[in-house]
Amino acid sequence: MAVALALVLIVIGSVAFHLLSPWWLTPIASNWRYIDDTIVLTFWITGAGFIIVILFMAFCLFRFRHKEGRQAAYEPENRGVEIWLAMVTAMGVVALLAPGLLVWSQFITVPKDAAEVEVVGQQWQWSFRLPGRDGKLGVSDTKFVDSDNPLGLNPDDPNGRDDVVIVGADLHLPLGKPVKVLLRSIDVVHDFYVPEFRAKMDSVPGLVSYFWFIPTRAGTFESLCAAFCGVGHPQMRANVVVESEDGFQEWLRKQHTFAQSSPQTTKAAARR
């Protein structure tokens, strides 16, 4: 009886903590409320499963507790119960996976008018690159990485000369416009994550991954690394500033291009 009562109290305490807890989702600042909806749905389904299983255990402890003269019934198989459990489990799995697959389909379907921004992770800072007036990002390769070219841009690629390079500083984005975030890593696996945007993705060496979102609220938001990347992992932070289009363009005009900040582009131009 004591164990059965303890299980019931665990269920009551868990539900009360969930409903009354001050820790909840950070207010969203992007179009990805669908991710919040999927998380809440997952909580409801797994929470219902938790309550049912724990209360069933408490019921069994009470209903089939030891009594003098009571004989245990031995029933090694029950096809009806097995089929019922399989069907309920399958329905639960579908309910958990289907919404996520629908959201994922949207998550990787980038609008045609989305602006591209490259986010480069390296131990232990974030760097950013935006296309210049030509609207194209130049190609990059790790063989070009050095102190003058930390992002490894190809100095011979004309599309990269006007790219805006931001190393160890804030990234600015225009409010209400879709952004495709291209993710690259110089060394180990990182993960670019802004909690308010609900969008994140691993940054894997040798690959270019991506996600997209629309900033829906002006403000300054902290970006984190959500993949353990070494001893400096907790300090790998930067700010993403969301502002009006005019403010964004004013900030953009003050930034340096790759051609202005790297002597490699000057040498490449001289060779031509």
C-alpha atoms as a PDB file:
ATOM      1  CA  MET A   1       0.000   0.000   0.000  1.00  0.00           C
ATOM      2  CA  ALA A   2       2.831   2.403   0.831  1.00  0.00           C
ATOM      3  CA  VAL A   3       4.459   1.887  -2.580  1.00  0.00           C
ATOM      4  CA  ALA A   4       1.127   2.242  -4.418  1.00  0.00           C
ATOM      5  CA  LEU A   5       0.407   5.468  -2.539  1.00  0.00           C
ATOM      6  CA  ALA A   6       3.909   6.761  -3.340  1.00  0.00           C
ATOM      7  CA  LEU A   7       3.329   6.142  -7.064  1.00  0.00           C
ATOM      8  CA  VAL A   8       0.028   8.051  -6.974  1.00  0.00           C
ATOM      9  CA  LEU A   9       1.744  10.965  -5.194  1.00  0.00           C
ATOM     10  CA  ILE A  10       4.495  10.957  -7.854  1.00  0.00           C
ATOM     11  CA  VAL A  11       1.856  11.365 -10.584  1.00  0.00           C
ATOM     12  CA  ILE A  12       0.059  14.160  -8.705  1.00  0.00           C
ATOM     13  CA  GLY A  13       3.347  15.942  -7.967  1.00  0.00           C
ATOM     14  CA  SER A  14       4.569  15.636 -11.558  1.00  0.00           C
ATOM     15  CA  VAL A  15       1.347  17.055 -13.017  1.00  0.00           C
ATOM     16  CA  ALA A  16       1.271  19.881 -10.464  1.00  0.00           C
ATOM     17  CA  PHE A  17       4.906  20.774 -11.161  1.00  0.00           C
ATOM     18  CA  HIS A  18       4.233  20.831 -14.910  1.00  0.00           C
ATOM     19  CA  LEU A  19       1.204  23.095 -14.577  1.00  0.00           C
ATOM     20  CA  LEU A  20       2.645  25.440 -11.927  1.00  0.00           C
ATOM     21  CA  SER A  21       6.310  25.508 -12.955  1.00  0.00           C
ATOM     22  CA  PRO A  22       7.783  28.972 -13.664  1.00  0.00           C
ATOM     23  CA  TRP A  23      10.154  27.426 -16.222  1.00  0.00           C
ATOM     24  CA  TRP A  24       8.501  27.273 -19.604  1.00  0.00           C
ATOM     25  CA  LEU A  25       9.292  27.960 -23.220  1.00  0.00           C
ATOM     26  CA  THR A  26      11.085  31.238 -23.957  1.00  0.00           C
ATOM     27  CA  PRO A  27       8.758  33.682 -25.806  1.00  0.00           C
ATOM     28  CA  ILE A  28       9.106  32.956 -29.503  1.00  0.00           C
ATOM     29  CA  ALA A  29      10.601  35.482 -31.926  1.00  0.00           C
ATOM     30  CA  SER A  30      10.262  33.694 -35.256  1.00  0.00           C
ATOM     31  CA  ASN A  31       7.735  31.928 -37.469  1.00  0.00           C
ATOM     32  CA  TRP A  32       8.431  28.515 -35.932  1.00  0.00           C
ATOM     33  CA  ARG A  33       5.515  28.326 -33.496  1.00  0.00           C
ATOM     34  CA  TYR A  34       4.894  24.941 -35.163  1.00  0.00           C
ATOM     35  CA  ILE A  35       7.918  23.622 -33.272  1.00  0.00           C
ATOM     36  CA  ASP A  36       6.406  24.827 -29.992  1.00  0.00           C
ATOM     37  CA  ASP A  37       3.108  23.170 -30.913  1.00  0.00           C
ATOM     38  CA  THR A  38       4.921  19.901 -31.651  1.00  0.00           C
ATOM     39  CA  ILE A  39       6.777  20.042 -28.325  1.00  0.00           C
ATOM     40  CA  VAL A  40       3.539  20.677 -26.424  1.00  0.00           C
ATOM     41  CA  LEU A  41       1.835  17.786 -28.252  1.00  0.00           C
ATOM     42  CA  THR A  42       4.768  15.537 -27.331  1.00  0.00           C
ATOM     43  CA  PHE A  43       4.409  16.567 -23.679  1.00  0.00           C
ATOM     44  CA  TRP A  44       0.703  15.699 -23.742  1.00  0.00           C
ATOM     45  CA  ILE A  45       1.211  12.283 -25.336  1.00  0.00           C
ATOM     46  CA  THR A  46       4.206  11.220 -23.243  1.00  0.00           C
ATOM     47  CA  GLY A  47       2.605  12.736 -20.142  1.00  0.00           C
ATOM     48  CA  ALA A  48      -0.576  10.744 -20.689  1.00  0.00           C
ATOM     49  CA  GLY A  49       1.500   7.593 -21.166  1.00  0.00           C
ATOM     50  CA  PHE A  50       3.437   8.312 -17.965  1.00  0.00           C
ATOM     51  CA  ILE A  51       0.240   8.844 -15.953  1.00  0.00           C
ATOM     52  CA  ILE A  52      -1.446   5.715 -17.319  1.00  0.00           C
ATOM     53  CA  VAL A  53       1.565   3.454 -16.713  1.00  0.00           C
ATOM     54  CA  ILE A  54       2.289   4.715 -13.185  1.00  0.00           C
ATOM     55  CA  LEU A  55      -1.372   4.591 -12.101  1.00  0.00           C
ATOM     56  CA  PHE A  56      -1.695   1.098 -13.616  1.00  0.00           C
ATOM     57  CA  MET A  57       1.317  -0.015 -11.567  1.00  0.00           C
ATOM     58  CA  ALA A  58      -0.253   1.476  -8.427  1.00  0.00           C
ATOM     59  CA  PHE A  59      -3.554  -0.294  -9.221  1.00  0.00           C
ATOM     60  CA  CYS A  60      -1.801  -3.643  -9.696  1.00  0.00           C
ATOM     61  CA  LEU A  61       0.075  -3.244  -6.413  1.00  0.00           C
ATOM     62  CA  PHE A  62      -3.207  -2.582  -4.631  1.00  0.00           C
ATOM     63  CA  ARG A  63      -5.466  -5.005  -6.503  1.00  0.00           C
ATOM     64  CA  PHE A  64      -3.099  -7.969  -6.474  1.00  0.00           C
ATOM     65  CA  ARG A  65      -1.468  -7.434  -3.099  1.00  0.00           C
ATOM     66  CA  HIS A  66      -0.685 -10.512  -1.048  1.00  0.00           C
ATOM     67  CA  LYS A  67      -3.546 -12.176   0.825  1.00  0.00           C
ATOM     68  CA  GLU A  68      -3.635 -15.441   2.685  1.00  0.00           C
ATOM     69  CA  GLY A  69      -4.993 -18.237   0.521  1.00  0.00           C
ATOM     70  CA  ARG A  70      -4.936 -16.249  -2.752  1.00  0.00           C
ATOM     71  CA  GLN A  71      -3.443 -18.161  -5.693  1.00  0.00           C
ATOM     72  CA  ALA A  72      -1.601 -16.418  -8.520  1.00  0.00           C
ATOM     73  CA  ALA A  73      -2.991 -17.020 -12.003  1.00  0.00           C
ATOM     74  CA  TYR A  74      -0.404 -18.114 -14.556  1.00  0.00           C
ATOM     75  CA  GLU A  75      -1.142 -16.809 -18.046  1.00  0.00           C
ATOM     76  CA  PRO A  76       2.029 -16.757 -20.214  1.00  0.00           C
ATOM     77  CA  GLU A  77       0.224 -15.450 -23.340  1.00  0.00           C
ATOM     78  CA  ASN A  78      -2.793 -13.321 -24.045  1.00  0.00           C
ATOM     79  CA  ARG A  79      -3.148 -12.600 -27.735  1.00  0.00           C
ATOM     80  CA  GLY A  80      -6.000 -10.113 -27.262  1.00  0.00           C
ATOM     81  CA  VAL A  81      -3.997  -7.986 -24.811  1.00  0.00           C
ATOM     82  CA  GLU A  82      -0.896  -8.175 -27.039  1.00  0.00           C
ATOM     83  CA  ILE A  83      -2.824  -6.956 -30.102  1.00  0.00           C
ATOM     84  CA  TRP A  84      -4.443  -4.158 -28.097  1.00  0.00           C
ATOM     85  CA  LEU A  85      -1.103  -3.002 -26.689  1.00  0.00           C
ATOM     86  CA  ALA A  86       0.535  -3.139 -30.135  1.00  0.00           C
ATOM     87  CA  MET A  87      -2.229  -1.019 -31.664  1.00  0.00           C
ATOM     88  CA  VAL A  88      -2.149   1.589 -28.874  1.00  0.00           C
ATOM     89  CA  THR A  89       1.661   1.753 -29.047  1.00  0.00           C
ATOM     90  CA  ALA A  90       1.603   2.158 -32.834  1.00  0.00           C
ATOM     91  CA  MET A  91      -0.946   4.970 -32.565  1.00  0.00           C
ATOM     92  CA  GLY A  92       1.205   6.714 -29.966  1.00  0.00           C
ATOM     93  CA  VAL A  93       4.326   6.451 -32.123  1.00  0.00           C
ATOM     94  CA  VAL A  94       2.477   7.831 -35.156  1.00  0.00           C
ATOM     95  CA  ALA A  95       1.075  10.693 -33.067  1.00  0.00           C
ATOM     96  CA  LEU A  96       4.603  11.523 -31.894  1.00  0.00           C
ATOM     97  CA  LEU A  97       6.363  11.260 -35.265  1.00  0.00           C
ATOM     98  CA  ALA A  98       3.836  12.555 -37.811  1.00  0.00           C
ATOM     99  CA  PRO A  99       3.704  16.202 -36.599  1.00  0.00           C
ATOM    100  CA  GLY A 100       7.493  16.320 -36.446  1.00  0.00           C
ATOM    101  CA  LEU A 101       7.815  15.072 -40.015  1.00  0.00           C
ATOM    102  CA  LEU A 102       5.356  17.717 -41.237  1.00  0.00           C
ATOM    103  CA  VAL A 103       7.255  20.476 -39.439  1.00  0.00           C
ATOM    104  CA  TRP A 104      10.577  19.128 -40.711  1.00  0.00           C
ATOM    105  CA  SER A 105       9.270  19.303 -44.273  1.00  0.00           C
ATOM    106  CA  GLN A 106       8.561  23.009 -43.742  1.00  0.00           C
ATOM    107  CA  PHE A 107      11.860  23.498 -41.917  1.00  0.00           C
ATOM    108  CA  ILE A 108      13.951  22.443 -44.913  1.00  0.00           C
ATOM    109  CA  THR A 109      11.758  24.040 -47.610  1.00  0.00           C
ATOM    110  CA  VAL A 110      13.341  27.470 -47.938  1.00  0.00           C
ATOM    111  CA  PRO A 111      11.359  30.336 -49.537  1.00  0.00           C
ATOM    112  CA  LYS A 112      12.796  31.517 -52.851  1.00  0.00           C
ATOM    113  CA  ASP A 113      13.158  35.087 -51.600  1.00  0.00           C
ATOM    114  CA  ALA A 114      15.153  34.141 -48.491  1.00  0.00           C
ATOM    115  CA  ALA A 115      18.420  36.027 -47.956  1.00  0.00           C
ATOM    116  CA  GLU A 116      21.487  33.885 -47.277  1.00  0.00           C
ATOM    117  CA  VAL A 117      23.675  34.278 -44.204  1.00  0.00           C
ATOM    118  CA  GLU A 118      26.625  32.024 -43.458  1.00  0.00           C
ATOM    119  CA  VAL A 119      27.411  31.094 -39.860  1.00  0.00           C
ATOM    120  CA  VAL A 120      30.856  29.634 -39.237  1.00  0.00           C
ATOM    121  CA  GLY A 121      31.715  27.934 -35.961  1.00  0.00           C
ATOM    122  CA  GLN A 122      35.197  27.407 -34.628  1.00  0.00           C
ATOM    123  CA  GLN A 123      36.649  26.946 -31.182  1.00  0.00           C
ATOM    124  CA  TRP A 124      35.283  29.053 -29.587  1.00  0.00           C
ATOM    125  CA  GLN A 125      33.497  31.829 -31.436  1.00  0.00           C
ATOM    126  CA  TRP A 126      30.910  32.459 -34.116  1.00  0.00           C
ATOM    127  CA  SER A 127      31.726  34.270 -37.343  1.00  0.00           C
ATOM    128  CA  PHE A 128      29.267  35.440 -39.972  1.00  0.00           C
ATOM    129  CA  ARG A 129      29.269  36.193 -43.697  1.00  0.00           C
ATOM    130  CA  LEU A 130      26.693  38.016 -45.782  1.00  0.00           C
ATOM    131  CA  PRO A 131      26.649  38.453 -49.564  1.00  0.00           C
ATOM    132  CA  GLY A 132      27.718  41.809 -50.975  1.00  0.00           C
ATOM    133  CA  ARG A 133      26.086  43.861 -53.696  1.00  0.00           C
ATOM    134  CA  ASP A 134      26.221  40.969 -56.171  1.00  0.00           C
ATOM    135  CA  GLY A 135      23.941  38.962 -53.865  1.00  0.00           C
ATOM    136  CA  LYS A 136      26.216  35.908 -54.053  1.00  0.00           C
ATOM    137  CA  LEU A 137      28.462  34.308 -51.474  1.00  0.00           C
ATOM    138  CA  GLY A 138      31.938  33.396 -52.670  1.00  0.00           C
ATOM    139  CA  VAL A 139      33.269  29.861 -52.363  1.00  0.00           C
ATOM    140  CA  SER A 140      35.399  28.815 -49.415  1.00  0.00           C
ATOM    141  CA  ASP A 141      37.853  26.072 -48.529  1.00  0.00           C
ATOM    142  CA  THR A 142      39.658  25.192 -45.310  1.00  0.00           C
ATOM    143  CA  LYS A 143      43.000  25.305 -47.148  1.00  0.00           C
ATOM    144  CA  PHE A 144      42.640  29.104 -47.342  1.00  0.00           C
ATOM    145  CA  VAL A 145      42.122  29.533 -43.594  1.00  0.00           C
ATOM    146  CA  ASP A 146      44.755  31.680 -41.896  1.00  0.00           C
ATOM    147  CA  SER A 147      44.953  34.708 -39.602  1.00  0.00           C
ATOM    148  CA  ASP A 148      44.065  37.087 -42.459  1.00  0.00           C
ATOM    149  CA  ASN A 149      41.319  34.842 -43.838  1.00  0.00           C
ATOM    150  CA  PRO A 150      39.672  33.095 -40.845  1.00  0.00           C
ATOM    151  CA  LEU A 151      36.674  31.884 -42.857  1.00  0.00           C
ATOM    152  CA  GLY A 152      38.754  30.365 -45.642  1.00  0.00           C
ATOM    153  CA  LEU A 153      37.307  32.355 -48.562  1.00  0.00           C
ATOM    154  CA  ASN A 154      38.900  31.748 -51.943  1.00  0.00           C
ATOM    155  CA  PRO A 155      40.782  34.974 -52.810  1.00  0.00           C
ATOM    156  CA  ASP A 156      40.553  34.138 -56.536  1.00  0.00           C
ATOM    157  CA  ASP A 157      36.749  33.989 -56.532  1.00  0.00           C
ATOM    158  CA  PRO A 158      35.330  37.362 -57.683  1.00  0.00           C
ATOM    159  CA  ASN A 159      31.989  36.615 -56.003  1.00  0.00           C
ATOM    160  CA  GLY A 160      33.670  36.634 -52.604  1.00  0.00           C
ATOM    161  CA  ARG A 161      35.419  39.990 -52.734  1.00  0.00           C
ATOM    162  CA  ASP A 162      32.381  41.994 -51.681  1.00  0.00           C
ATOM    163  CA  ASP A 163      31.207  39.460 -49.078  1.00  0.00           C
ATOM    164  CA  VAL A 164      30.701  41.062 -45.664  1.00  0.00           C
ATOM    165  CA  VAL A 165      32.805  39.214 -43.085  1.00  0.00           C
ATOM    166  CA  ILE A 166      32.025  39.527 -39.369  1.00  0.00           C
ATOM    167  CA  VAL A 167      34.416  37.793 -36.978  1.00  0.00           C
ATOM    168  CA  GLY A 168      33.626  37.676 -33.275  1.00  0.00           C
ATOM    169  CA  ALA A 169      30.954  40.407 -33.457  1.00  0.00           C
ATOM    170  CA  ASP A 170      27.158  40.670 -33.597  1.00  0.00           C
ATOM    171  CA  LEU A 171      25.035  39.553 -36.535  1.00  0.00           C
ATOM    172  CA  HIS A 172      22.246  41.895 -37.644  1.00  0.00           C
ATOM    173  CA  LEU A 173      19.129  40.744 -39.496  1.00  0.00           C
ATOM    174  CA  PRO A 174      16.132  42.631 -40.950  1.00  0.00           C
ATOM    175  CA  LEU A 175      12.780  42.200 -39.248  1.00  0.00           C
ATOM    176  CA  GLY A 176      10.095  40.150 -40.982  1.00  0.00           C
ATOM    177  CA  LYS A 177      12.194  38.801 -43.866  1.00  0.00           C
ATOM    178  CA  PRO A 178      13.081  35.109 -44.412  1.00  0.00           C
ATOM    179  CA  VAL A 179      16.684  34.144 -43.793  1.00  0.00           C
ATOM    180  CA  LYS A 180      18.462  30.984 -44.926  1.00  0.00           C
ATOM    181  CA  VAL A 181      21.261  30.174 -42.493  1.00  0.00           C
ATOM    182  CA  LEU A 182      24.162  28.243 -44.016  1.00  0.00           C
ATOM    183  CA  LEU A 183      26.215  26.442 -41.375  1.00  0.00           C
ATOM    184  CA  ARG A 184      29.893  25.562 -41.625  1.00  0.00           C
ATOM    185  CA  SER A 185      32.528  24.483 -39.110  1.00  0.00           C
ATOM    186  CA  ILE A 186      36.277  25.012 -39.242  1.00  0.00           C
ATOM    187  CA  ASP A 187      37.240  22.400 -36.651  1.00  0.00           C
ATOM    188  CA  VAL A 188      34.729  20.291 -34.656  1.00  0.00           C
ATOM    189  CA  VAL A 189      30.957  19.831 -34.505  1.00  0.00           C
ATOM    190  CA  HIS A 190      29.147  22.961 -33.313  1.00  0.00           C
ATOM    191  CA  ASP A 191      25.431  23.787 -33.190  1.00  0.00           C
ATOM    192  CA  PHE A 192      24.091  27.276 -33.839  1.00  0.00           C
ATOM    193  CA  TYR A 193      21.098  27.886 -31.593  1.00  0.00           C
ATOM    194  CA  VAL A 194      19.065  30.983 -30.764  1.00  0.00           C
ATOM    195  CA  PRO A 195      16.392  29.810 -28.271  1.00  0.00           C
ATOM    196  CA  GLU A 196      13.878  32.506 -29.224  1.00  0.00           C
ATOM    197  CA  PHE A 197      14.021  31.484 -32.894  1.00  0.00           C
ATOM    198  CA  ARG A 198      13.323  27.789 -32.164  1.00  0.00           C
ATOM    199  CA  ALA A 199      15.657  26.941 -35.045  1.00  0.00           C
ATOM    200  CA  LYS A 200      18.948  25.101 -34.680  1.00  0.00           C
ATOM    201  CA  MET A 201      21.192  22.805 -36.643  1.00  0.00           C
ATOM    202  CA  ASP A 202      24.538  21.035 -36.254  1.00  0.00           C
ATOM    203  CA  SER A 203      27.526  22.581 -37.977  1.00  0.00           C
ATOM    204  CA  VAL A 204      29.673  19.670 -39.184  1.00  0.00           C
ATOM    205  CA  PRO A 205      33.228  19.968 -40.582  1.00  0.00           C
ATOM    206  CA  GLY A 206      33.271  19.281 -44.318  1.00  0.00           C
ATOM    207  CA  LEU A 207      29.534  19.833 -44.765  1.00  0.00           C
ATOM    208  CA  VAL A 208      27.246  22.800 -45.304  1.00  0.00           C
ATOM    209  CA  SER A 209      23.954  22.371 -43.447  1.00  0.00           C
ATOM    210  CA  TYR A 210      21.119  24.880 -43.341  1.00  0.00           C
ATOM    211  CA  PHE A 211      17.849  25.985 -41.845  1.00  0.00           C
ATOM    212  CA  TRP A 212      15.603  29.013 -42.327  1.00  0.00           C
ATOM    213  CA  PHE A 213      13.388  31.259 -40.280  1.00  0.00           C
ATOM    214  CA  ILE A 214      11.671  34.651 -40.280  1.00  0.00           C
ATOM    215  CA  PRO A 215      12.531  37.012 -37.398  1.00  0.00           C
ATOM    216  CA  THR A 216       9.215  38.304 -36.076  1.00  0.00           C
ATOM    217  CA  ARG A 217      10.331  40.429 -33.138  1.00  0.00           C
ATOM    218  CA  ALA A 218      12.927  43.198 -32.983  1.00  0.00           C
ATOM    219  CA  GLY A 219      15.544  42.908 -30.274  1.00  0.00           C
ATOM    220  CA  THR A 220      18.893  41.412 -29.331  1.00  0.00           C
ATOM    221  CA  PHE A 221      18.984  37.635 -28.942  1.00  0.00           C
ATOM    222  CA  GLU A 222      21.847  35.509 -27.683  1.00  0.00           C
ATOM    223  CA  SER A 223      23.120  32.665 -29.841  1.00  0.00           C
ATOM    224  CA  LEU A 224      24.597  29.600 -28.182  1.00  0.00           C
ATOM    225  CA  CYS A 225      26.503  26.507 -29.199  1.00  0.00           C
ATOM    226  CA  ALA A 226      24.269  23.511 -28.456  1.00  0.00           C
ATOM    227  CA  ALA A 227      26.924  20.862 -29.172  1.00  0.00           C
ATOM    228  CA  PHE A 228      29.736  20.265 -26.695  1.00  0.00           C
ATOM    229  CA  CYS A 229      32.794  21.482 -28.591  1.00  0.00           C
ATOM    230  CA  GLY A 230      35.574  21.631 -25.988  1.00  0.00           C
ATOM    231  CA  VAL A 231      36.580  23.447 -22.832  1.00  0.00           C
ATOM    232  CA  GLY A 232      35.488  26.854 -24.184  1.00  0.00           C
ATOM    233  CA  HIS A 233      32.019  25.625 -25.118  1.00  0.00           C
ATOM    234  CA  PRO A 234      30.122  27.671 -22.452  1.00  0.00           C
ATOM    235  CA  GLN A 235      31.751  30.893 -23.676  1.00  0.00           C
ATOM    236  CA  MET A 236      30.894  30.321 -27.354  1.00  0.00           C
ATOM    237  CA  ARG A 237      28.233  32.995 -27.616  1.00  0.00           C
ATOM    238  CA  ALA A 238      27.246  35.898 -29.853  1.00  0.00           C
ATOM    239  CA  ASN A 239      24.313  38.247 -30.350  1.00  0.00           C
ATOM    240  CA  VAL A 240      21.798  38.333 -33.178  1.00  0.00           C
ATOM    241  CA  VAL A 241      20.253  41.779 -33.517  1.00  0.00           C
ATOM    242  CA  VAL A 242      16.894  41.969 -35.304  1.00  0.00           C
ATOM    243  CA  GLU A 243      15.974  45.457 -36.481  1.00  0.00           C
ATOM    244  CA  SER A 244      14.120  47.384 -39.162  1.00  0.00           C
ATOM    245  CA  GLU A 245      15.244  47.238 -42.788  1.00  0.00           C
ATOM    246  CA  ASP A 246      16.617  50.789 -42.587  1.00  0.00           C
ATOM    247  CA  GLY A 247      18.597  49.998 -39.446  1.00  0.00           C
ATOM    248  CA  PHE A 248      19.921  46.813 -40.997  1.00  0.00           C
ATOM    249  CA  GLN A 249      21.066  48.575 -44.164  1.00  0.00           C
ATOM    250  CA  GLU A 250      22.761  51.297 -42.126  1.00  0.00           C
ATOM    251  CA  TRP A 251      24.636  48.662 -40.104  1.00  0.00           C
ATOM    252  CA  LEU A 252      25.541  46.764 -43.284  1.00  0.00           C
ATOM    253  CA  ARG A 253      27.134  49.853 -44.881  1.00  0.00           C
ATOM    254  CA  LYS A 254      29.505  50.151 -41.910  1.00  0.00           C
ATOM    255  CA  GLN A 255      30.861  46.609 -42.234  1.00  0.00           C
ATOM    256  CA  HIS A 256      34.074  45.599 -44.005  1.00  0.00           C
ATOM    257  CA  THR A 257      34.120  43.364 -47.049  1.00  0.00           C
ATOM    258  CA  PHE A 258      36.517  40.494 -47.590  1.00  0.00           C
ATOM    259  CA  ALA A 259      38.466  42.592 -50.093  1.00  0.00           C
ATOM    260  CA  GLN A 260      38.892  45.372 -47.547  1.00  0.00           C
ATOM    261  CA  SER A 261      39.931  43.160 -44.658  1.00  0.00           C
ATOM    262  CA  SER A 262      42.179  40.571 -46.332  1.00  0.00           C
ATOM    263  CA  PRO A 263      45.466  41.256 -48.162  1.00  0.00           C
ATOM    264  CA  GLN A 264      44.978  37.962 -50.024  1.00  0.00           C
ATOM    265  CA  THR A 265      42.390  39.547 -52.309  1.00  0.00           C
ATOM    266  CA  THR A 266      44.806  42.372 -53.161  1.00  0.00           C
ATOM    267  CA  LYS A 267      47.461  39.837 -54.137  1.00  0.00           C
ATOM    268  CA  ALA A 268      44.964  37.859 -56.201  1.00  0.00           C
ATOM    269  CA  ALA A 269      43.864  41.027 -58.024  1.00  0.00           C
ATOM    270  CA  ALA A 270      47.506  41.905 -58.717  1.00  0.00           C
ATOM    271  CA  ARG A 271      48.123  38.467 -60.252  1.00  0.00           C
ATOM    272  CA  ARG A 272      45.259  39.032 -62.677  1.00  0.00           C
END
